[in-house]
Short mmCIF file of C-alpha atoms in Angstrom, two decimals:
data_model
loop_
_atom_site.label_atom_id
_atom_site.label_comp_id
_atom_site.label_asym_id
_atom_site.label_seq_id
_atom_site.Cartn_x
_atom_site.Cartn_y
_atom_site.Cartn_z
CA MET A 1 -12.92 -10.80 4.69
CA THR A 2 -12.07 -11.49 8.30
CA GLU A 3 -11.56 -9.00 11.11
CA THR A 4 -7.82 -8.93 10.36
CA ASN A 5 -8.44 -7.95 6.72
CA ALA A 6 -6.75 -11.12 5.49
CA LEU A 7 -8.05 -12.47 2.21
CA PRO A 8 -10.64 -15.25 2.42
CA VAL A 9 -9.04 -16.74 -0.72
CA THR A 10 -5.77 -16.15 -2.54
CA THR A 11 -5.48 -13.48 -5.22
CA ALA A 12 -4.95 -16.27 -7.78
CA ASP A 13 -8.23 -17.93 -6.77
CA LEU A 14 -9.99 -14.57 -6.71
CA TYR A 15 -8.75 -13.82 -10.23
CA ASP A 16 -9.82 -17.29 -11.41
CA GLU A 17 -13.33 -16.61 -10.05
CA ARG A 18 -13.74 -13.02 -11.23
CA GLY A 19 -11.27 -12.54 -14.10
CA ASP A 20 -11.69 -9.32 -16.02
CA GLU A 21 -13.67 -7.69 -13.19
CA LEU A 22 -10.25 -7.20 -11.58
CA GLN A 23 -7.09 -5.36 -12.62
CA SER A 24 -3.83 -7.14 -11.88
CA VAL A 25 -0.75 -5.05 -11.05
CA SER A 26 2.27 -6.37 -12.95
CA LEU A 27 4.89 -4.36 -11.02
CA GLN A 28 6.77 -6.68 -8.67
CA PHE A 29 6.48 -5.32 -5.12
CA GLN A 30 8.34 -6.88 -2.20
CA ASP A 31 6.34 -8.13 0.80
CA LEU A 32 7.84 -6.32 3.79
CA GLY A 33 5.15 -6.24 6.48
CA GLY A 34 4.08 -8.74 9.11
CA ARG A 35 0.84 -9.52 7.27
CA ALA A 36 1.34 -11.21 3.89
CA ALA A 37 -2.31 -11.01 2.79
CA PHE A 38 -4.44 -7.91 3.22
CA SER A 39 -7.29 -6.06 1.59
CA GLY A 40 -9.38 -2.94 1.96
CA PRO A 41 -10.66 0.18 0.25
CA VAL A 42 -7.99 2.34 -1.38
CA ARG A 43 -6.80 5.73 -0.14
CA THR A 44 -3.98 7.42 -2.04
CA VAL A 45 -1.01 9.76 -1.64
CA ARG A 46 1.21 11.06 -4.44
CA CYS A 47 4.57 12.36 -3.20
CA ARG A 48 8.25 12.42 -4.16
CA GLU A 49 10.96 12.10 -1.51
CA ASP A 50 8.63 13.69 1.09
CA ASN A 51 6.58 11.56 3.49
CA GLY A 52 4.75 14.35 5.33
CA LEU A 53 1.40 13.42 3.76
CA VAL A 54 2.00 9.69 4.29
CA LYS A 55 2.55 10.35 8.00
CA SER A 56 -0.50 12.61 8.22
CA VAL A 57 -2.85 10.15 6.48
CA LEU A 58 -1.63 7.10 8.43
CA ASN A 59 -2.11 9.02 11.69
CA SER A 60 -5.82 9.31 10.87
CA PRO A 61 -8.45 6.56 11.27
CA GLY A 62 -7.87 3.89 8.63
CA ARG A 63 -11.03 1.83 9.11
CA GLY A 64 -9.41 -1.14 7.37
CA ALA A 65 -8.26 0.83 4.32
CA VAL A 66 -5.07 0.37 2.30
CA LEU A 67 -2.94 3.43 1.59
CA VAL A 68 -1.38 3.39 -1.88
CA VAL A 69 1.58 5.77 -2.16
CA ASP A 70 3.00 6.75 -5.53
CA GLY A 71 6.56 7.81 -4.88
CA GLY A 72 7.34 7.67 -8.58
CA GLY A 73 9.25 4.42 -8.17
CA LEU A 74 12.14 6.32 -6.56
CA LEU A 75 14.36 4.42 -4.15
CA THR A 76 16.42 7.46 -3.05
CA THR A 77 14.56 8.03 0.24
CA ALA A 78 12.21 6.00 2.41
CA LEU A 79 8.56 7.08 2.40
CA MET A 80 7.66 5.01 5.49
CA GLY A 81 9.52 3.60 8.46
CA ASP A 82 8.68 1.79 11.67
CA LEU A 83 7.16 4.77 13.54
CA ILE A 84 4.74 5.70 10.76
CA ALA A 85 3.88 2.02 10.22
CA ALA A 86 3.19 1.58 13.96
CA ALA A 87 0.85 4.58 13.76
CA ALA A 88 -0.92 2.89 10.83
CA VAL A 89 -1.49 -0.21 12.95
CA ALA A 90 -2.74 1.86 15.91
CA ASN A 91 -5.15 3.70 13.60
CA GLY A 92 -6.68 0.59 12.00
CA TRP A 93 -5.07 0.54 8.55
CA SER A 94 -4.98 -2.84 6.79
CA GLY A 95 -1.93 -2.17 4.66
CA VAL A 96 0.31 0.17 2.71
CA VAL A 97 1.52 -0.20 -0.88
CA ILE A 98 4.43 2.07 -1.76
CA ASN A 99 5.72 2.64 -5.28
CA GLY A 100 9.04 3.58 -3.73
CA ALA A 101 11.17 2.70 -0.71
CA VAL A 102 10.62 2.04 3.00
CA ARG A 103 13.09 1.66 5.85
CA ASP A 104 13.27 -0.30 9.12
CA ARG A 105 12.52 -3.59 7.34
CA GLN A 106 12.96 -5.78 10.42
CA ALA A 107 10.56 -3.66 12.47
CA LEU A 108 8.02 -3.57 9.62
CA ALA A 109 8.13 -7.36 9.39
CA ALA A 110 7.13 -7.59 13.07
CA LEU A 111 4.03 -5.37 12.72
CA PRO A 112 0.53 -6.74 11.92
CA LEU A 113 0.35 -4.61 8.78
CA GLY A 114 0.49 -5.47 5.11
CA VAL A 115 3.40 -3.62 3.50
CA LYS A 116 4.40 -3.86 -0.14
CA ALA A 117 7.16 -1.63 -1.52
CA LEU A 118 9.78 -1.68 -4.24
CA GLY A 119 12.65 -1.88 -1.78
CA SER A 120 14.31 -0.10 1.10
CA ASN A 121 16.70 2.74 1.82
CA PRO A 122 17.75 3.92 5.30
CA ARG A 123 17.76 7.57 4.13
CA LYS A 124 14.79 9.49 5.54
CA SER A 125 12.71 11.77 3.37
CA ALA A 126 11.70 15.41 3.63
CA LYS A 127 8.74 16.28 5.88
CA ALA A 128 7.26 19.35 4.13
CA GLY A 129 4.00 17.64 3.19
CA ALA A 130 4.39 18.18 -0.55
CA GLY A 131 2.10 16.08 -2.73
CA GLU A 132 -1.54 15.13 -3.14
CA VAL A 133 -4.02 13.09 -1.11
CA ASP A 134 -6.85 10.99 -2.62
CA ALA A 135 -5.87 11.59 -6.24
CA VAL A 136 -6.30 8.85 -8.84
CA LEU A 137 -2.88 7.23 -9.25
CA GLU A 138 -1.64 5.17 -12.18
CA ILE A 139 1.00 2.60 -11.37
CA ALA A 140 2.09 0.00 -13.94
CA GLY A 141 -0.92 0.83 -16.11
CA VAL A 142 -3.46 0.25 -13.30
CA ALA A 143 -5.57 3.08 -11.89
CA PHE A 144 -5.76 3.26 -8.10
CA ARG A 145 -8.94 5.19 -7.34
CA PRO A 146 -9.90 6.17 -3.80
CA GLY A 147 -12.64 3.78 -2.66
CA ALA A 148 -11.70 0.96 -5.06
CA MET A 149 -11.06 -2.41 -3.38
CA LEU A 150 -7.48 -3.66 -3.19
CA TYR A 151 -6.59 -7.32 -2.56
CA ALA A 152 -2.95 -8.28 -1.94
CA ASP A 153 -0.98 -11.38 -1.05
CA PRO A 154 2.44 -12.82 -1.98
CA ASP A 155 1.21 -13.43 -5.55
CA GLY A 156 0.48 -9.77 -6.17
CA ILE A 157 -2.14 -7.02 -6.09
CA LEU A 158 -5.64 -6.95 -7.57
CA ILE A 159 -7.88 -3.89 -7.86
CA GLU A 160 -11.67 -3.96 -8.13
CA TYR A 161 -13.46 -0.81 -9.26
#
């Protein structure tokens, strides 16, 4: 892995080399950030239509980690926009994977941050901070455990336990 947390090889090559050591996420996320390939240890947030915890976590030191957010696959409100994503960059996060929506797509595409999400919605979410941080998440049959390694590129997402 380089200093920018880009993959040294593609996820397809990594899977060819390591096979069943890795879990492949079948859910089709869109690539929305300025960095198409990214990797890092997993941190997690579970929330529904409330991005208070997402904002809080991404405003803390990322140390090259990837935040995985389980928004339940809902596209009714955005769980991250340009201001929170800019904070993620400033705090050293490698990327964000959101099982839900984001907003400010053009601004996200200009940031040096990996962003994968199901889609976008300009509607902002609640800010109460409801949800859970660093819980084990299951998305598309794959467990996202805090500390596991995540590798992502335009082909998809791989998880190494």
